[in-house]
Short mmCIF file of C-alpha atoms and ligand atoms in Angstrom, two decimals:
data_model
loop_
_atom_site.label_atom_id
_atom_site.label_comp_id
_atom_site.label_asym_id
_atom_site.label_seq_id
_atom_site.Cartn_x
_atom_site.Cartn_y
_atom_site.Cartn_z
CA MET A 1306 346.37 133.04 129.88
CA ALA A 1307 343.90 130.36 130.85
CA THR A 1308 346.39 127.70 131.75
CA GLN A 1309 345.06 126.81 135.15
CA THR A 1310 343.69 123.27 135.14
CA THR A 1311 341.80 123.35 138.42
CA SER A 1312 340.02 126.02 140.47
CA ILE A 1313 341.32 127.11 143.87
CA HIS A 1314 337.78 126.58 145.14
CA GLY A 1315 337.74 122.87 144.32
CA GLU A 1316 336.80 120.40 141.63
CA TRP A 1317 334.00 117.86 141.12
CA SER A 1318 334.99 114.27 141.59
CA GLY A 1319 334.08 113.64 137.97
CA LYS A 1320 331.58 113.89 135.18
CA LEU A 1321 328.75 112.34 137.15
CA ALA A 1322 329.26 114.69 140.08
CA PHE A 1323 329.01 117.64 137.72
CA ILE A 1324 325.85 116.26 136.12
CA LEU A 1325 324.29 115.80 139.54
CA ALA A 1326 325.26 119.23 140.76
CA ALA A 1327 324.16 121.00 137.59
CA THR A 1328 320.91 119.05 137.56
CA GLY A 1329 320.52 119.92 141.23
CA SER A 1330 320.90 123.57 140.31
CA ALA A 1331 318.58 123.35 137.32
CA VAL A 1332 315.80 121.25 138.83
CA GLY A 1333 314.12 123.28 141.51
CA LEU A 1334 311.14 125.44 142.26
CA GLY A 1335 311.32 126.60 138.64
CA ASN A 1336 310.21 123.18 137.41
CA ILE A 1337 307.64 122.17 139.97
CA TRP A 1338 306.29 125.46 141.30
CA LYS A 1339 306.84 127.98 138.55
CA PHE A 1340 306.49 126.12 135.27
CA PRO A 1341 302.92 124.91 135.98
CA TYR A 1342 301.71 128.28 137.23
CA ILE A 1343 303.13 130.37 134.40
CA THR A 1344 301.82 127.80 131.91
CA GLY A 1345 298.42 128.20 133.55
CA GLU A 1346 298.63 131.98 133.45
CA ASN A 1347 299.74 132.12 129.84
CA GLY A 1348 297.20 129.85 128.25
CA GLY A 1349 298.94 126.46 127.99
CA GLY A 1350 299.99 124.77 124.72
CA ALA A 1351 301.41 127.64 122.69
CA PHE A 1352 303.36 128.84 125.73
CA VAL A 1353 304.76 125.34 126.36
CA LEU A 1354 305.80 125.07 122.72
CA VAL A 1355 307.68 128.36 122.81
CA TYR A 1356 309.30 127.30 126.07
CA LEU A 1357 310.47 123.99 124.58
CA LEU A 1358 311.85 125.77 121.50
CA CYS A 1359 313.70 128.21 123.74
CA ILE A 1360 315.25 125.34 125.71
CA ALA A 1361 316.39 123.55 122.55
CA LEU A 1362 317.59 126.46 120.43
CA ILE A 1363 318.68 129.04 123.00
CA GLY A 1364 319.08 127.35 126.39
CA ILE A 1365 321.15 124.32 125.41
CA PRO A 1366 323.63 126.23 123.22
CA ILE A 1367 324.06 128.93 125.88
CA MET A 1368 324.51 126.37 128.62
CA MET A 1369 327.37 124.84 126.63
CA ALA A 1370 328.91 128.30 126.22
CA GLU A 1371 328.54 129.14 129.90
CA ILE A 1372 330.15 125.88 131.05
CA LEU A 1373 332.95 126.42 128.54
CA LEU A 1374 333.72 129.91 129.86
CA GLY A 1375 333.71 128.66 133.44
CA ARG A 1376 336.03 125.77 132.76
CA ARG A 1377 338.48 127.91 130.83
CA GLY A 1378 338.59 130.63 133.47
CA ARG A 1379 338.47 128.45 136.61
CA GLN A 1380 337.59 131.38 138.88
CA SER A 1381 334.59 133.34 140.07
CA PRO A 1382 332.52 134.56 137.09
CA MET A 1383 333.88 138.11 137.44
CA ASN A 1384 337.50 137.08 137.42
CA THR A 1385 336.88 134.43 134.79
CA MET A 1386 335.42 137.05 132.48
CA ALA A 1387 338.29 139.44 133.18
CA LEU A 1388 340.84 136.72 132.47
CA LEU A 1389 339.20 135.44 129.31
CA ALA A 1390 338.69 138.97 127.99
CA ARG A 1391 342.40 139.60 128.47
CA GLU A 1392 343.24 136.33 126.74
CA ALA A 1393 341.09 137.23 123.75
CA GLY A 1394 342.20 140.87 123.61
CA GLY A 1395 338.70 142.08 124.58
CA SER A 1396 337.65 144.89 126.88
CA PRO A 1397 338.12 144.56 130.66
CA ALA A 1398 334.49 145.69 130.96
CA TRP A 1399 333.43 142.07 130.30
CA LYS A 1400 333.95 141.66 134.00
CA LEU A 1401 330.61 143.41 134.41
CA LEU A 1402 328.88 140.29 133.17
CA GLY A 1403 330.05 138.64 136.37
CA VAL A 1404 328.91 141.62 138.45
CA MET A 1405 325.46 141.47 136.88
CA GLY A 1406 325.27 137.77 137.65
CA VAL A 1407 326.10 138.29 141.30
CA ILE A 1408 323.37 140.93 141.59
CA ALA A 1409 320.84 138.68 139.82
CA GLY A 1410 321.82 135.84 142.15
CA PHE A 1411 321.09 137.90 145.26
CA LEU A 1412 317.78 139.09 143.89
CA ILE A 1413 316.62 135.65 142.80
CA LEU A 1414 317.72 133.96 146.01
CA SER A 1415 315.83 136.56 148.02
CA PHE A 1416 312.46 135.46 146.64
CA TYR A 1417 313.46 131.85 146.01
CA SER A 1418 314.05 131.37 149.71
CA VAL A 1419 310.61 132.73 150.59
CA ILE A 1420 308.88 130.28 148.24
CA ALA A 1421 311.10 127.43 149.43
CA GLY A 1422 309.86 128.43 152.89
CA TRP A 1423 306.33 127.59 151.72
CA ALA A 1424 307.57 124.11 150.80
CA LEU A 1425 309.06 123.76 154.29
CA ALA A 1426 305.80 124.85 155.88
CA TYR A 1427 303.93 122.32 153.76
CA ILE A 1428 306.13 119.47 154.99
CA GLU A 1429 304.74 120.09 158.44
CA ARG A 1430 301.18 120.37 157.17
CA ALA A 1431 301.40 117.22 155.10
CA ALA A 1432 302.94 115.25 157.95
CA THR A 1433 300.28 116.28 160.43
CA GLY A 1434 297.48 115.25 158.08
CA ALA A 1435 296.25 118.80 157.53
CA PHE A 1436 295.15 117.96 153.96
CA THR A 1437 292.93 115.01 154.85
CA GLY A 1438 289.38 115.55 153.64
CA LEU A 1439 289.93 119.11 152.43
CA ASP A 1440 287.91 120.38 149.49
CA LYS A 1441 288.74 123.17 147.06
CA THR A 1442 287.86 125.92 149.53
CA GLY A 1443 289.74 124.15 152.31
CA VAL A 1444 293.02 124.05 150.40
CA GLU A 1445 292.61 127.65 149.33
CA GLN A 1446 292.09 128.72 152.91
CA LEU A 1447 295.04 126.68 154.09
CA PHE A 1448 297.24 128.43 151.56
CA SER A 1449 296.04 131.94 152.28
CA GLY A 1450 296.42 131.24 156.01
CA LEU A 1451 300.13 130.77 155.38
CA VAL A 1452 300.94 133.51 152.91
CA GLY A 1453 298.72 136.04 154.64
CA ASP A 1454 300.81 135.78 157.80
CA TRP A 1455 304.12 137.60 157.35
CA GLU A 1456 305.57 136.38 160.62
CA LYS A 1457 305.18 132.74 159.61
CA LEU A 1458 306.63 133.46 156.18
CA LEU A 1459 309.58 135.27 157.68
CA GLY A 1460 310.25 132.34 159.99
CA TRP A 1461 310.29 129.75 157.18
CA HIS A 1462 312.32 132.08 154.94
CA THR A 1463 314.90 132.46 157.70
CA LEU A 1464 315.10 128.71 158.21
CA PHE A 1465 315.58 128.01 154.52
CA MET A 1466 318.25 130.68 154.15
CA ALA A 1467 320.09 129.27 157.16
CA LEU A 1468 320.06 125.80 155.58
CA THR A 1469 321.47 127.24 152.36
CA VAL A 1470 324.23 129.17 154.08
CA VAL A 1471 325.32 126.19 156.18
CA VAL A 1472 325.83 124.01 153.10
CA VAL A 1473 327.63 126.69 151.13
CA ALA A 1474 329.87 127.39 154.11
CA ARG A 1475 330.88 123.74 154.40
CA GLY A 1476 331.53 123.31 150.71
CA VAL A 1477 329.18 121.44 148.50
CA ARG A 1478 330.79 118.08 148.02
CA LYS A 1479 330.12 116.09 151.13
CA GLY A 1480 326.67 117.10 152.17
CA LEU A 1481 324.57 118.12 149.31
CA GLU A 1482 326.20 116.20 146.50
CA ARG A 1483 325.34 113.00 148.34
CA ALA A 1484 321.85 113.98 149.45
CA VAL A 1485 320.88 115.18 146.02
CA SER A 1486 322.05 112.00 144.35
CA ILE A 1487 319.52 110.04 146.40
CA LEU A 1488 316.70 112.54 146.60
CA MET A 1489 316.50 113.64 142.99
CA PRO A 1490 315.76 110.16 141.61
CA LEU A 1491 313.19 109.74 144.40
CA LEU A 1492 311.56 113.02 143.50
CA PHE A 1493 311.28 111.77 139.96
CA VAL A 1494 309.61 108.55 141.14
CA ILE A 1495 307.08 110.47 143.24
CA LEU A 1496 306.29 112.76 140.34
CA VAL A 1497 305.60 109.74 138.13
CA LEU A 1498 303.38 108.36 140.89
CA LEU A 1499 301.47 111.64 141.03
CA VAL A 1500 301.02 111.60 137.27
CA GLY A 1501 299.59 108.09 137.70
CA TYR A 1502 297.16 109.43 140.27
CA ALA A 1503 296.24 112.30 137.98
CA ILE A 1504 295.56 109.87 135.12
CA ALA A 1505 293.29 107.79 137.36
CA GLN A 1506 291.47 110.56 139.20
CA GLY A 1507 291.86 113.76 137.25
CA ASP A 1508 290.82 115.07 133.88
CA PHE A 1509 293.95 113.87 132.14
CA SER A 1510 292.89 114.31 128.54
CA ARG A 1511 291.87 117.90 129.10
CA ALA A 1512 295.20 118.55 130.77
CA VAL A 1513 297.10 117.04 127.84
CA ASP A 1514 295.11 119.18 125.43
CA PHE A 1515 295.75 122.23 127.56
CA MET A 1516 299.50 121.64 127.72
CA PHE A 1517 300.20 120.37 124.24
CA LYS A 1518 297.57 121.75 121.86
CA PRO A 1519 298.86 125.18 120.95
CA ASP A 1520 296.33 127.95 120.68
CA PHE A 1521 298.38 130.81 119.29
CA SER A 1522 295.66 133.35 119.87
CA LYS A 1523 296.57 133.14 123.57
CA LEU A 1524 300.20 133.98 122.95
CA SER A 1525 301.10 137.60 123.70
CA GLY A 1526 304.48 139.22 123.25
CA GLU A 1527 304.88 139.22 127.01
CA ALA A 1528 304.05 135.49 127.17
CA ILE A 1529 306.87 134.79 124.71
CA LEU A 1530 309.23 136.84 126.87
CA ILE A 1531 308.11 134.90 129.95
CA ALA A 1532 308.67 131.56 128.17
CA MET A 1533 312.15 132.65 127.12
CA GLY A 1534 312.98 134.05 130.56
CA HIS A 1535 311.83 130.84 132.13
CA SER A 1536 314.06 128.76 129.89
CA PHE A 1537 317.01 130.69 131.38
CA PHE A 1538 315.68 130.46 134.92
CA THR A 1539 314.97 126.76 134.79
CA LEU A 1540 318.40 125.90 133.35
CA SER A 1541 320.09 128.31 135.82
CA LEU A 1542 321.62 130.26 132.94
CA GLY A 1543 322.84 133.78 132.47
CA MET A 1544 324.04 134.62 135.97
CA GLY A 1545 327.24 132.69 136.50
CA ALA A 1546 325.84 129.72 138.45
CA ILE A 1547 326.49 127.28 135.64
CA MET A 1548 329.74 129.11 134.90
CA ILE A 1549 331.02 128.54 138.42
CA TYR A 1550 329.92 124.89 138.32
CA GLY A 1551 331.72 124.59 134.98
CA SER A 1552 334.85 125.95 136.63
CA TYR A 1553 334.92 122.85 138.85
CA LEU A 1554 334.51 120.52 135.85
CA PRO A 1555 337.55 118.36 135.11
CA SER A 1556 339.17 118.90 131.71
CA HIS A 1557 338.34 116.50 128.90
CA VAL A 1558 334.72 115.96 129.88
CA SER A 1559 332.49 116.53 126.86
CA ILE A 1560 330.53 119.70 127.53
CA GLY A 1561 327.87 118.92 124.92
CA GLN A 1562 327.11 115.57 126.46
CA VAL A 1563 326.71 116.78 130.04
CA THR A 1564 324.60 119.71 128.89
CA LEU A 1565 322.16 117.45 127.07
CA VAL A 1566 321.69 115.22 130.09
CA VAL A 1567 321.02 118.17 132.40
CA ALA A 1568 318.64 119.93 130.00
CA ILE A 1569 316.63 116.79 129.28
CA ALA A 1570 316.30 115.89 132.97
CA ASP A 1571 315.19 119.44 133.72
CA THR A 1572 312.58 119.50 130.97
CA VAL A 1573 311.17 116.10 131.83
CA VAL A 1574 310.67 117.11 135.47
CA ALA A 1575 308.82 120.28 134.45
CA LEU A 1576 306.52 118.45 132.04
CA LEU A 1577 305.79 115.75 134.64
CA ALA A 1578 304.91 118.43 137.17
CA GLY A 1579 302.45 119.92 134.70
CA LEU A 1580 300.94 116.52 133.97
CA ALA A 1581 300.52 115.86 137.68
CA ILE A 1582 298.90 119.19 138.40
CA PHE A 1583 296.59 120.19 135.52
CA PRO A 1584 294.41 117.06 135.56
CA ILE A 1585 293.57 117.88 139.18
CA VAL A 1586 293.03 121.55 138.36
CA PHE A 1587 290.46 120.67 135.69
CA ALA A 1588 288.75 117.85 137.56
CA GLN A 1589 288.27 120.00 140.66
CA GLY A 1590 287.27 123.18 138.90
CA LEU A 1591 290.32 125.05 140.13
CA GLU A 1592 291.70 128.03 138.30
CA ALA A 1593 294.64 127.17 135.95
CA GLY A 1594 295.77 130.78 136.18
CA ALA A 1595 295.69 130.81 140.00
CA GLY A 1596 299.26 132.11 140.11
CA PRO A 1597 302.07 131.30 142.54
CA GLY A 1598 299.79 129.29 144.86
CA LEU A 1599 298.87 126.75 142.18
CA ILE A 1600 300.81 123.68 143.34
CA PHE A 1601 300.15 124.48 146.98
CA GLN A 1602 296.44 124.27 146.27
CA THR A 1603 296.20 121.40 143.80
CA LEU A 1604 298.58 118.83 145.17
CA PRO A 1605 297.22 118.96 148.75
CA LEU A 1606 293.81 118.09 147.29
CA ALA A 1607 295.32 114.98 145.76
CA PHE A 1608 297.28 114.11 148.90
CA GLY A 1609 294.19 114.61 151.05
CA GLN A 1610 292.24 112.06 149.03
CA MET A 1611 294.68 109.39 147.94
CA PRO A 1612 295.50 106.34 150.02
CA GLY A 1613 298.84 106.87 151.77
CA GLY A 1614 298.53 110.58 151.06
CA VAL A 1615 300.10 111.63 154.34
CA VAL A 1616 303.33 109.76 153.63
CA ILE A 1617 303.47 110.60 149.93
CA GLY A 1618 302.58 114.25 150.56
CA THR A 1619 305.21 114.61 153.26
CA LEU A 1620 307.85 112.99 151.07
CA PHE A 1621 306.88 115.21 148.17
CA PHE A 1622 307.37 118.45 150.06
CA ILE A 1623 310.62 117.19 151.59
CA MET A 1624 311.88 116.56 148.10
CA LEU A 1625 310.63 119.86 146.79
CA THR A 1626 312.61 121.48 149.59
CA PHE A 1627 315.71 119.53 148.62
CA ALA A 1628 315.27 120.46 144.97
CA ALA A 1629 315.04 124.11 146.03
CA TRP A 1630 318.01 123.74 148.36
CA SER A 1631 320.35 122.38 145.70
CA SER A 1632 319.35 125.28 143.45
CA ALA A 1633 319.70 127.91 146.16
CA ILE A 1634 323.30 127.05 146.87
CA SER A 1635 324.18 127.65 143.23
CA LEU A 1636 322.52 131.05 143.43
CA ILE A 1637 325.04 132.40 145.94
CA GLU A 1638 328.08 130.39 144.93
CA PRO A 1639 329.24 133.05 142.41
CA ALA A 1640 329.07 135.78 145.05
CA VAL A 1641 330.82 133.65 147.65
CA THR A 1642 333.71 132.67 145.38
CA TRP A 1643 334.18 136.26 144.38
CA MET A 1644 334.30 137.40 148.02
CA VAL A 1645 336.86 134.70 148.79
CA GLU A 1646 339.04 135.81 145.88
CA ARG A 1647 338.76 139.54 146.46
CA THR A 1648 338.15 140.21 150.17
CA PRO A 1649 339.83 138.98 153.33
CA LEU A 1650 336.77 136.83 154.11
CA GLU A 1651 337.15 133.06 154.00
CA ARG A 1652 334.40 130.76 152.74
CA THR A 1653 332.37 130.51 155.93
CA SER A 1654 332.12 134.25 156.61
CA ALA A 1655 331.57 134.97 152.94
CA ALA A 1656 328.65 132.50 152.88
CA PHE A 1657 327.10 134.11 155.95
CA ALA A 1658 327.52 137.63 154.58
CA ALA A 1659 325.98 136.70 151.22
CA GLY A 1660 323.11 134.83 152.89
CA PHE A 1661 322.39 137.81 155.10
CA ILE A 1662 322.11 140.19 152.16
CA ALA A 1663 319.71 137.85 150.34
CA TRP A 1664 317.71 137.31 153.54
CA LEU A 1665 317.27 141.05 154.03
CA LEU A 1666 316.09 141.53 150.46
CA GLY A 1667 313.70 138.61 150.95
CA ILE A 1668 311.69 140.59 153.47
CA GLY A 1669 310.24 142.56 150.55
CA THR A 1670 308.88 139.34 149.05
CA VAL A 1671 307.55 138.15 152.40
CA LEU A 1672 305.54 141.37 152.72
CA SER A 1673 304.33 141.42 149.14
CA PHE A 1674 301.97 138.52 149.88
CA ASN A 1675 300.30 140.29 152.81
CA GLU A 1676 301.05 143.78 154.19
CA TRP A 1677 302.21 145.09 150.81
CA SER A 1678 299.90 143.06 148.59
CA ASP A 1679 298.20 146.25 147.40
CA VAL A 1680 301.42 148.13 146.83
CA THR A 1681 302.13 147.79 143.14
CA TRP A 1682 304.43 149.34 140.63
CA LEU A 1683 303.78 148.89 136.90
CA GLY A 1684 300.86 146.74 137.97
CA ARG A 1685 303.03 144.28 139.82
CA THR A 1686 303.80 143.59 143.47
CA PHE A 1687 307.34 143.75 144.85
CA PHE A 1688 307.72 140.00 144.36
CA ASP A 1689 306.35 140.07 140.80
CA ASN A 1690 308.64 142.94 139.88
CA LEU A 1691 311.67 141.17 141.27
CA ASP A 1692 310.77 138.00 139.46
CA PHE A 1693 310.14 139.90 136.22
CA LEU A 1694 313.35 141.91 136.42
CA THR A 1695 315.58 138.93 137.13
CA THR A 1696 314.00 136.18 135.06
CA ASN A 1697 312.80 138.11 132.07
CA ILE A 1698 315.48 140.78 131.83
CA LEU A 1699 318.71 140.09 133.71
CA LEU A 1700 319.07 136.39 132.86
CA PRO A 1701 318.35 136.74 129.12
CA LEU A 1702 320.66 139.75 129.02
CA GLY A 1703 323.37 137.69 130.72
CA GLY A 1704 322.77 134.92 128.18
CA LEU A 1705 322.98 137.37 125.30
CA LEU A 1706 326.33 138.66 126.54
CA ILE A 1707 327.62 135.10 127.00
CA CYS A 1708 326.77 134.40 123.34
CA ILE A 1709 328.44 137.55 122.11
CA PHE A 1710 331.56 136.93 124.14
CA THR A 1711 331.95 133.28 123.21
CA ALA A 1712 331.09 133.65 119.54
CA TRP A 1713 332.48 137.05 118.70
CA VAL A 1714 335.23 137.89 121.18
CA MET A 1715 336.94 134.57 121.96
CA ARG A 1716 339.20 132.99 119.40
CA ARG A 1717 337.48 130.17 117.55
CA LYS A 1718 340.43 127.87 118.20
CA ASP A 1719 340.21 128.39 121.97
CA VAL A 1720 336.49 127.73 121.90
CA LEU A 1721 336.96 124.51 119.94
CA ASP A 1722 339.72 123.44 122.27
CA GLU A 1723 337.65 123.89 125.39
CA LEU A 1724 334.44 122.41 124.08
CA GLU A 1725 336.00 119.02 123.29
CA LEU A 1726 333.90 118.76 120.14
CA PRO A 1727 335.40 117.73 116.79
CA ASP A 1728 335.55 120.54 114.25
CA GLY A 1729 332.59 119.29 112.23
CA ALA A 1730 328.91 119.78 111.53
CA LEU A 1731 327.86 119.62 115.17
CA PHE A 1732 330.31 122.34 116.13
CA GLU A 1733 329.18 124.46 113.20
CA LEU A 1734 325.55 124.09 114.22
CA TRP A 1735 326.30 125.10 117.80
CA HIS A 1736 328.48 127.99 116.67
CA PHE A 1737 325.75 129.23 114.35
CA LEU A 1738 323.21 129.08 117.17
CA ILE A 1739 325.27 131.11 119.60
CA ARG A 1740 326.72 133.42 116.97
CA PHE A 1741 323.50 134.41 115.22
CA PHE A 1742 320.35 132.62 116.21
CA ALA A 1743 320.30 132.86 120.01
CA PRO A 1744 321.39 136.53 120.27
CA ALA A 1745 318.97 137.55 117.54
CA ALA A 1746 316.12 135.61 119.15
CA VAL A 1747 316.73 137.22 122.54
CA VAL A 1748 316.80 140.71 121.01
CA VAL A 1749 313.70 140.11 118.89
CA ILE A 1750 311.77 138.74 121.87
CA PHE A 1751 312.81 141.73 123.99
CA LEU A 1752 311.72 144.21 121.32
CA ASN A 1753 308.50 142.32 120.62
CA SER A 1754 307.49 142.30 124.27
CA MET A 1755 308.01 146.06 124.40
CA GLY A 1756 305.70 146.39 121.43
CA LEU A 1757 308.48 147.78 119.26
CA ILE A 1758 308.19 145.14 116.55
N1 PFF B 1980 317.06 126.62 138.01
C1 PFF B 1980 316.45 126.87 139.29
C2 PFF B 1980 315.00 126.41 139.25
O1 PFF B 1980 314.50 126.07 138.17
O2 PFF B 1980 314.37 126.39 140.29
C3 PFF B 1980 316.53 128.32 139.71
C4 PFF B 1980 317.88 128.94 139.51
C5 PFF B 1980 319.01 128.40 140.16
C6 PFF B 1980 318.03 130.03 138.66
C7 PFF B 1980 320.26 128.95 139.93
C8 PFF B 1980 319.26 130.56 138.44
C9 PFF B 1980 320.37 130.02 139.07
F1 PFF B 1980 321.52 130.52 138.85
#
C-alpha cells in the first residue's frame, strides 16, 4: 500500500522548491523556440486558441492527476504505477505507462539536446557581436551556416548532454534548483524587454492580430493535434517527468494550487515569446512559417539593431540554455530513478548511461538538418518524425492513460485523500474533466487528425 511518505531518491525542500522545479521543467525550448514556430506554421490565432483551451481543460487537470500519482507512489514512474495498480486492484500492466514514459523521455531528450545546442552556439555568436548590422539574408545565412554543419551541431549537442548528465548525477537540489530560481525570473524580465522592443520597432498590431484573431479556415485536423500535443509537451506531461517531481513533493501541499502556478507561468512565457517574435517577423518581411529556425533568425535581427544588443542577446541565449537545461534534466530523471531502483547502478553511472543513450539517438537529429535533410519518411525528416511521434502521439497517449487510471481505476477516496481538495464542486469539476472530458477530447482529436471523424 502507498504508505511511504518520502521517496528514497529525495524530497523537495518545500512547496516553493517544487514550483520552481516543475516550472523549470515546463518552461523550456517548448515555450520560446517551439511555440512561436508551430504557431507560425499553423496559421496563428485559431491554433493559439485551441492550444489555450487544451492547457486549461486537458493539461491542467492531467497535471494534477500526474502529480497526485507521483506523490502517492513515491518511486520511479514504473514502480509507482505498479504499486498503485496493486493498491487499487488493477492490472500489473499499468507499469507499461512508466515504460512508455521512459522511452518518450529518451526520444525527446535526443532532439531537445540538439536544439539546446543551437542556443549554446548562439551564446557565442551573440557575445562576439556576430549579429551587429545583419539584415534578413545575413541572419538566415548565419543560421544555415550552423545547422548545415553536422560536426558543429554534434559538438554543441555533446556539450549540452554533458551538462545535463553532470547535474542529474549530482542530484538536482544544490546546483540547478538555485540557478533556476535566479535565472527564470531574469528570463522573464528579458522577454518583457524584448516585447517592449517589438512594440517600438516591430509591427505589433499585426502580430497581435495574427496571434489572437482566430481564422478557423486555417485550422486543420493535424493543427488541432499539434496544438494538443504541444500542450502536453510544454507542461512536461504524459511521460513521468511531472510524476517523478510529484514523488518528491511533501505531503499536504495543495496539488491544485501548485499546478495552477506552474501552468500560468508556462503559458505567459510562451505568449510573451510570441509577442516578442512576430512583430519582428512582420516588420522585416520574414516568413512566419519558417519552421524550427524562426527564433534563431528573428531575435538576432533585433539584437543586431538595438542599443546594448550584444549584452541583451548574450544574456537571452544564456537564459534560453538554462531554461532548456532545467527541462532536460526532468526528461531523464524517470529513467535514472528506475535504473537506480532496478539495476546495480548508482545515480552517477545511471545518469551517464541514460545520457549516452539519448546522445546516440541525437545523432539522427543532428544529421536530419544537413546530410539527411532529403531523407524523409511520411514526408518528414528524422527529426520531424521523432518530434511528431513523441509530442503528438506518445505524450497524449500517456496523458490519456493517466486520466483513465486516476479516474477509473483508483478508488475515489484515495484520490480525494491525495489531492488535498475538499470534496466539493471544485473536486467534482476536476473529476469530471479527467473522467470524461479530457480522455474523450484526446481520442476525438486523434481520430479527427487521422481523418476518421
Ligand atoms: N516542457 C519542456 C519544454 O516546454 O521545453 C519540454 C519537456 C520537458 C517535455 C520534460 C517533456 C518533459 F517530460
